[in-house]
Amino acid sequence: MSGVPFEEGVPGVRVADSDVLTPSTAGAFPVHRLAEGIELLGEYKDSAYQEPKYLVQRADGQAMQLPGLLYRVACSLDGTRDDGEVAAQVGAELEQHLTAEQVSFLVEERLRPVGLIAPDRGSQRTAEDGTTVAPTPTPAPVRSDPLLALRYRVGVISAGVAWRIAGFFRVLFVRPVWIGLLTAFVVTDLWIVAQGDVVGRMVAGVRDIALHPTLILAILGLGIVASAVHECGHVTACRYGGARPGDIGVGLYLVWPAFYSTVTDSYRLDRVGRLRTDLGGVYFNAVFMLGLGLVYIGTGEPWLLLALIGKHVETAWQFLPLLRMDGYYVLADLLGVPDLFGYVRPVLGSLLPWRPAHPLMRQLKPRARRLVLLWVVVVVPVLTLYLVAFLIAVPRLLPAAWEATLEYLRRLDAAARTGDVAVTTLGVFQLLLLALPWIGVGLILWSLAGLLHRVLAARWRWARMSVAGQPAVRRAVALTALGALGALLVARVAAVASAHPATTGEARFVAGALAAVRGIDGGPTVGPGEWPAREQLVGYAALTGAFDRHATVLTGGREPAVVASGVVVICVLVLVATRRLRPLAVAVPLAATVAMGPAVTALATAGPSLLGAAWAAGGALTVALVRRRPAMLLGAFAIAVGVVTEPLLAVPLAAGLAAVLTHGQPGTGRPRRSVAPVPANGTAAHPAHPVTGRRYTTVRGRSGMADPAVWLAMALLLAVGAFGAFGAVPAGRSRDLSLDGSERTVLLLAVGLVVVVGLVVRWLRPHAMAAATLVVLAVLPWRGAEGALLLAVVAAAGLAALVTDALARGRPEERPHPLLRVAVAVPAVVVIVVGGLFLPVAAGGLPHRELAAWITGPASTGGTVAVPVRLWGDLLRDGVPEDRLVLTTAPDAAAAIWTVEVGDVGGVTGAAAGFGAGATSLTVLPLPPAEMRHRMAAVERHAAEAAAGRHAAGPAVVAQQRLGRLLASSPRLLAEPDVLTALRNGSVDARVLVVLAGLTVEHTVEVAAVPTGSGEDPGAGPRHEIVVTRLDGRSADRPEVVAVLTEWLQAQPTPFAPSVVTAGPSGVSVGWSPPAPVPATGW
């Protein structure tokens, strides 16, 4: 149970002669009235105070105690009587003399500072000297800040819904009902204990959870439901007693999550009603455990017994009076003291021999005073012991917890990538529970820092801060924190850029830029749409030497992406610095992007997408902030450069333009006819755009869509986008991000969620429509999907900032319902946490320097080396002559002598050199002789002609025999003499020859036989079956060898793909369908 605590800061006022103002000779007295929503609750019943206390509650739910004099004065302030009449009335009721000046003093110095008096209506008063006195400004209402209170919380269920929930469960507090339910609860517990072997059943439950981890999710779900039921018990008891409950929500109490319910209004009840409210949650817990116990008795599931025992322990924990839990409130209401923690300092001060008893202690009755003293003496040492133990353990806990968290994240990353939904979901909840205590510790330290500042400010002037300077300090702190968050994002992007493995498209793009910097004509090619981005990379590298300052060429090529990320971050920070966006609005997407590994990986990719987004962001910022023509032209030019750099940007720009013209346009200048008329004061009826400050008005009648120029502009933008879609990447290749399917799905879910929320906010629909087009382009299976996904991530981050700012700027009554906010926040948090589980993949560095030394040394015999595109740039920078390198995808790669394989190649024999180990190893293999490759091509051509019915003549047989002889002499083909003879004389099917030749290019193959098909005449046609016994030195009866061989064979094109692949004890039998007779060759 929780609520808005009491305000004990309004001390009792003893009106003595020294307090009475000198009677005024003015002829008129001011008229005061209570503020809106003030409710006078009456006497605090069954209290521990020697003098009666009275309760007042503000509209915001803050309850306060007032002494009898102040309460009676407050009751008389109805807005019709002046202070003189109030003094006369209150004096008559109390049978003592009271003047108007005394009433004015009580109102202005006691009631107004705590927010009980309504603001002056602007009327001016005349002082004694005849001067005009302005009305007294209304100070901000004070709120209590009690010790160990639930400060960080958010409402989920409104007070109206809580009232209806309380009405539904109200019957449970009827005496026969609660007696029967509690009796049934006790009987159920006794029945479970009487079954015996409770420990054994608990062990069985632990075993079930170990075998089925998803049961932990079920137990967590039961715990959440039980906590919600607990709070329903408090609000139901509150309504049953005659008070009105407030909202129900969740928060962070100290270091763990907690539910709360606002039942402050129960203080109007007597002691029995307050105790009923305090115990209502525990009573509903008993009802919940009754149902859970009956389910366990009916099913016998051991894990349900563990959940039931856990709820018993949690319920018993509620009775501890050390913290603000149910037991604390029960003890406080039994004593008649609303806030026990408010007496910690008075009691400790009163214990000092040289200090008199504190006034708050003297107000209590003797029995209550002794019990409060005993409670403080017990609680303070216990809490101090816990705090000291925690501070001692923190230096050791933090490193261990950090290492455990990193290892836990690695396991969750593996589970998420393999699609293990249960383990991943459980990991998300456990990760949240692991992070919340540390968040709570940070919040506690922040609160302690604020308390220390207040103590210092009370004692020394240098520590004080003026009220006028506090907003500036808070803003400076917020900007500093935002800057640190932005720097953290850029730093993480830079770290991923230096370690993440490159994709083929990214390596090609960077290698092409390096070739341009070095003036090499034979480098990798880029598409027409990538040319502007490559030229920017070339200019940046030539100016800064990026390719020479890093360990790899790829890292240098990614440096502009890191700079572009910094530009985008600076743009959003400028919007905060110029007060266009709130700090919180920018902090949310920045923190989400930092946390999500796939988003950081996408930002660390070299390519045109992020460069174009940075140009467009800078241009849009210039246009939005600077209204001068030269600056706007400069901003438009920057946007144009962004579109040229990444033509896909034209598609969202066209969509946003269409949305603006269809749904609304900036309401500057002379507006067209709008749905809502503009008020007479000139303020537009529609909300202002948070960045540009313009207001949107919906267009009716003849809109901009009828203007041919608009259609021409949109068509031009779409044409540029189409060019980027089909011309940006060379045919047969795709621009790709190194993200797997799960990572792409998480990013698409996050972006899609932001777009959906943006579409709900009417004045942000043009932005949401632009981002929606990028989502559609990222989902479609086409060549530009990866570039569209990266642009969608950047657009969604900006849209999330606008959405958060739009929701925060509205008045509280205009904001979405708390349940709607929860419906948006919960999926967003889950997606962000799941995205955080995907850690960016780090690849070790390739030993390219050792490979470069081998190529330039005598061992390579001066031959040409075919290398992957990811190695080409590094080898070129390491001093390998350009004429010694050729890309494996280049047409002239067939003329190379050597080829370089990345990663473990297994037991391949005949390797010329090897460097490194594992996934980052490099192996130099000799390519098959050029003659063999030519013979393979000839046999493939003749076999294809034969399959098509165009039978080849003698030249096909000659080419087939030559290829067979080359295979028989290959060191990578190991076979018996009869097999080699069959290869040489041309009695083996052409398809077998082609497949064996291709297989020996990558592996060492051992063939046991080339048998004749079952039922076939050995002399009737070529042999079309082989038996493979070993592959790369490993036996073919091993499952992994069978899997590799089968996968390779099934990947062959028609007609070379075998029809039968069978694994047996003698090896893997590979067969093709019998060939059709070829009369020209005698088959």
PDB file of N, CA and C in Angstrom, residues 699-729:
ATOM      1  N   VAL A 699      -6.186  21.131 -45.240  1.00  0.00           N
ATOM      2  CA  VAL A 699      -6.558  21.847 -46.447  1.00  0.00           C
ATOM      3  C   VAL A 699      -7.861  21.307 -46.998  1.00  0.00           C
ATOM      4  N   ARG A 700      -8.742  22.162 -47.364  1.00  0.00           N
ATOM      5  CA  ARG A 700      -9.983  21.821 -48.051  1.00  0.00           C
ATOM      6  C   ARG A 700     -10.049  22.604 -49.353  1.00  0.00           C
ATOM      7  N   GLY A 701     -10.961  22.204 -50.198  1.00  0.00           N
ATOM      8  CA  GLY A 701     -11.129  22.938 -51.436  1.00  0.00           C
ATOM      9  C   GLY A 701      -9.980  22.636 -52.371  1.00  0.00           C
ATOM     10  N   ARG A 702      -9.538  23.596 -53.132  1.00  0.00           N
ATOM     11  CA  ARG A 702      -8.444  23.417 -54.084  1.00  0.00           C
ATOM     12  C   ARG A 702      -7.137  23.363 -53.303  1.00  0.00           C
ATOM     13  N   SER A 703      -6.508  22.229 -53.285  1.00  0.00           N
ATOM     14  CA  SER A 703      -5.282  22.042 -52.512  1.00  0.00           C
ATOM     15  C   SER A 703      -4.083  22.102 -53.420  1.00  0.00           C
ATOM     16  N   GLY A 704      -2.919  21.982 -52.776  1.00  0.00           N
ATOM     17  CA  GLY A 704      -1.687  21.995 -53.523  1.00  0.00           C
ATOM     18  C   GLY A 704      -1.530  20.796 -54.426  1.00  0.00           C
ATOM     19  N   MET A 705      -2.311  19.740 -54.205  1.00  0.00           N
ATOM     20  CA  MET A 705      -2.205  18.567 -55.052  1.00  0.00           C
ATOM     21  C   MET A 705      -2.647  18.852 -56.480  1.00  0.00           C
ATOM     22  N   ALA A 706      -3.406  19.927 -56.691  1.00  0.00           N
ATOM     23  CA  ALA A 706      -3.846  20.261 -58.033  1.00  0.00           C
ATOM     24  C   ALA A 706      -2.815  21.074 -58.794  1.00  0.00           C
ATOM     25  N   ASP A 707      -1.737  21.451 -58.169  1.00  0.00           N
ATOM     26  CA  ASP A 707      -0.718  22.268 -58.812  1.00  0.00           C
ATOM     27  C   ASP A 707       0.202  21.359 -59.625  1.00  0.00           C
ATOM     28  N   PRO A 708       0.350  21.600 -60.939  1.00  0.00           N
ATOM     29  CA  PRO A 708       1.243  20.744 -61.743  1.00  0.00           C
ATOM     30  C   PRO A 708       2.681  20.756 -61.242  1.00  0.00           C
ATOM     31  N   ALA A 709       3.131  21.888 -60.683  1.00  0.00           N
ATOM     32  CA  ALA A 709       4.498  21.948 -60.181  1.00  0.00           C
ATOM     33  C   ALA A 709       4.720  20.954 -59.050  1.00  0.00           C
ATOM     34  N   VAL A 710       3.689  20.772 -58.206  1.00  0.00           N
ATOM     35  CA  VAL A 710       3.806  19.814 -57.108  1.00  0.00           C
ATOM     36  C   VAL A 710       3.956  18.401 -57.663  1.00  0.00           C
ATOM     37  N   TRP A 711       3.119  18.088 -58.671  1.00  0.00           N
ATOM     38  CA  TRP A 711       3.218  16.770 -59.283  1.00  0.00           C
ATOM     39  C   TRP A 711       4.588  16.568 -59.927  1.00  0.00           C
ATOM     40  N   LEU A 712       5.104  17.605 -60.561  1.00  0.00           N
ATOM     41  CA  LEU A 712       6.411  17.507 -61.196  1.00  0.00           C
ATOM     42  C   LEU A 712       7.509  17.261 -60.161  1.00  0.00           C
ATOM     43  N   ALA A 713       7.428  17.984 -59.024  1.00  0.00           N
ATOM     44  CA  ALA A 713       8.426  17.804 -57.974  1.00  0.00           C
ATOM     45  C   ALA A 713       8.374  16.390 -57.389  1.00  0.00           C
ATOM     46  N   MET A 714       7.155  15.905 -57.137  1.00  0.00           N
ATOM     47  CA  MET A 714       7.022  14.553 -56.596  1.00  0.00           C
ATOM     48  C   MET A 714       7.501  13.516 -57.596  1.00  0.00           C
ATOM     49  N   ALA A 715       7.177  13.704 -58.887  1.00  0.00           N
ATOM     50  CA  ALA A 715       7.641  12.756 -59.892  1.00  0.00           C
ATOM     51  C   ALA A 715       9.158  12.747 -59.983  1.00  0.00           C
ATOM     52  N   LEU A 716       9.765  13.936 -59.874  1.00  0.00           N
ATOM     53  CA  LEU A 716      11.224  14.025 -59.920  1.00  0.00           C
ATOM     54  C   LEU A 716      11.851  13.288 -58.738  1.00  0.00           C
ATOM     55  N   LEU A 717      11.276  13.486 -57.561  1.00  0.00           N
ATOM     56  CA  LEU A 717      11.811  12.811 -56.386  1.00  0.00           C
ATOM     57  C   LEU A 717      11.670  11.297 -56.509  1.00  0.00           C
ATOM     58  N   LEU A 718      10.515  10.841 -56.988  1.00  0.00           N
ATOM     59  CA  LEU A 718      10.334   9.409 -57.151  1.00  0.00           C
ATOM     60  C   LEU A 718      11.265   8.851 -58.215  1.00  0.00           C
ATOM     61  N   ALA A 719      11.524   9.624 -59.254  1.00  0.00           N
ATOM     62  CA  ALA A 719      12.468   9.161 -60.278  1.00  0.00           C
ATOM     63  C   ALA A 719      13.862   9.015 -59.705  1.00  0.00           C
ATOM     64  N   VAL A 720      14.260   9.988 -58.879  1.00  0.00           N
ATOM     65  CA  VAL A 720      15.572   9.877 -58.235  1.00  0.00           C
ATOM     66  C   VAL A 720      15.611   8.655 -57.325  1.00  0.00           C
ATOM     67  N   GLY A 721      14.525   8.419 -56.585  1.00  0.00           N
ATOM     68  CA  GLY A 721      14.481   7.233 -55.734  1.00  0.00           C
ATOM     69  C   GLY A 721      14.538   5.949 -56.537  1.00  0.00           C
ATOM     70  N   ALA A 722      13.857   5.900 -57.673  1.00  0.00           N
ATOM     71  CA  ALA A 722      13.921   4.706 -58.520  1.00  0.00           C
ATOM     72  C   ALA A 722      15.320   4.493 -59.063  1.00  0.00           C
ATOM     73  N   PHE A 723      15.984   5.597 -59.434  1.00  0.00           N
ATOM     74  CA  PHE A 723      17.370   5.481 -59.888  1.00  0.00           C
ATOM     75  C   PHE A 723      18.247   4.891 -58.794  1.00  0.00           C
ATOM     76  N   GLY A 724      18.017   5.380 -57.568  1.00  0.00           N
ATOM     77  CA  GLY A 724      18.795   4.833 -56.457  1.00  0.00           C
ATOM     78  C   GLY A 724      18.478   3.379 -56.208  1.00  0.00           C
ATOM     79  N   ALA A 725      17.229   2.985 -56.462  1.00  0.00           N
ATOM     80  CA  ALA A 725      16.849   1.602 -56.207  1.00  0.00           C
ATOM     81  C   ALA A 725      17.513   0.640 -57.176  1.00  0.00           C
ATOM     82  N   PHE A 726      17.573   1.018 -58.448  1.00  0.00           N
ATOM     83  CA  PHE A 726      18.041   0.075 -59.457  1.00  0.00           C
ATOM     84  C   PHE A 726      19.420   0.416 -60.018  1.00  0.00           C
ATOM     85  N   GLY A 727      19.921   1.616 -59.742  1.00  0.00           N
ATOM     86  CA  GLY A 727      21.225   1.968 -60.277  1.00  0.00           C
ATOM     87  C   GLY A 727      22.301   2.098 -59.254  1.00  0.00           C
ATOM     88  N   ALA A 728      21.926   2.059 -57.977  1.00  0.00           N
ATOM     89  CA  ALA A 728      22.932   2.273 -56.939  1.00  0.00           C
ATOM     90  C   ALA A 728      23.876   1.097 -56.799  1.00  0.00           C
ATOM     91  N   VAL A 729      23.418  -0.096 -57.159  1.00  0.00           N
ATOM     92  CA  VAL A 729      24.216  -1.288 -56.933  1.00  0.00           C
ATOM     93  C   VAL A 729      24.421  -1.987 -58.264  1.00  0.00           C
TER      94      VAL A 729
END
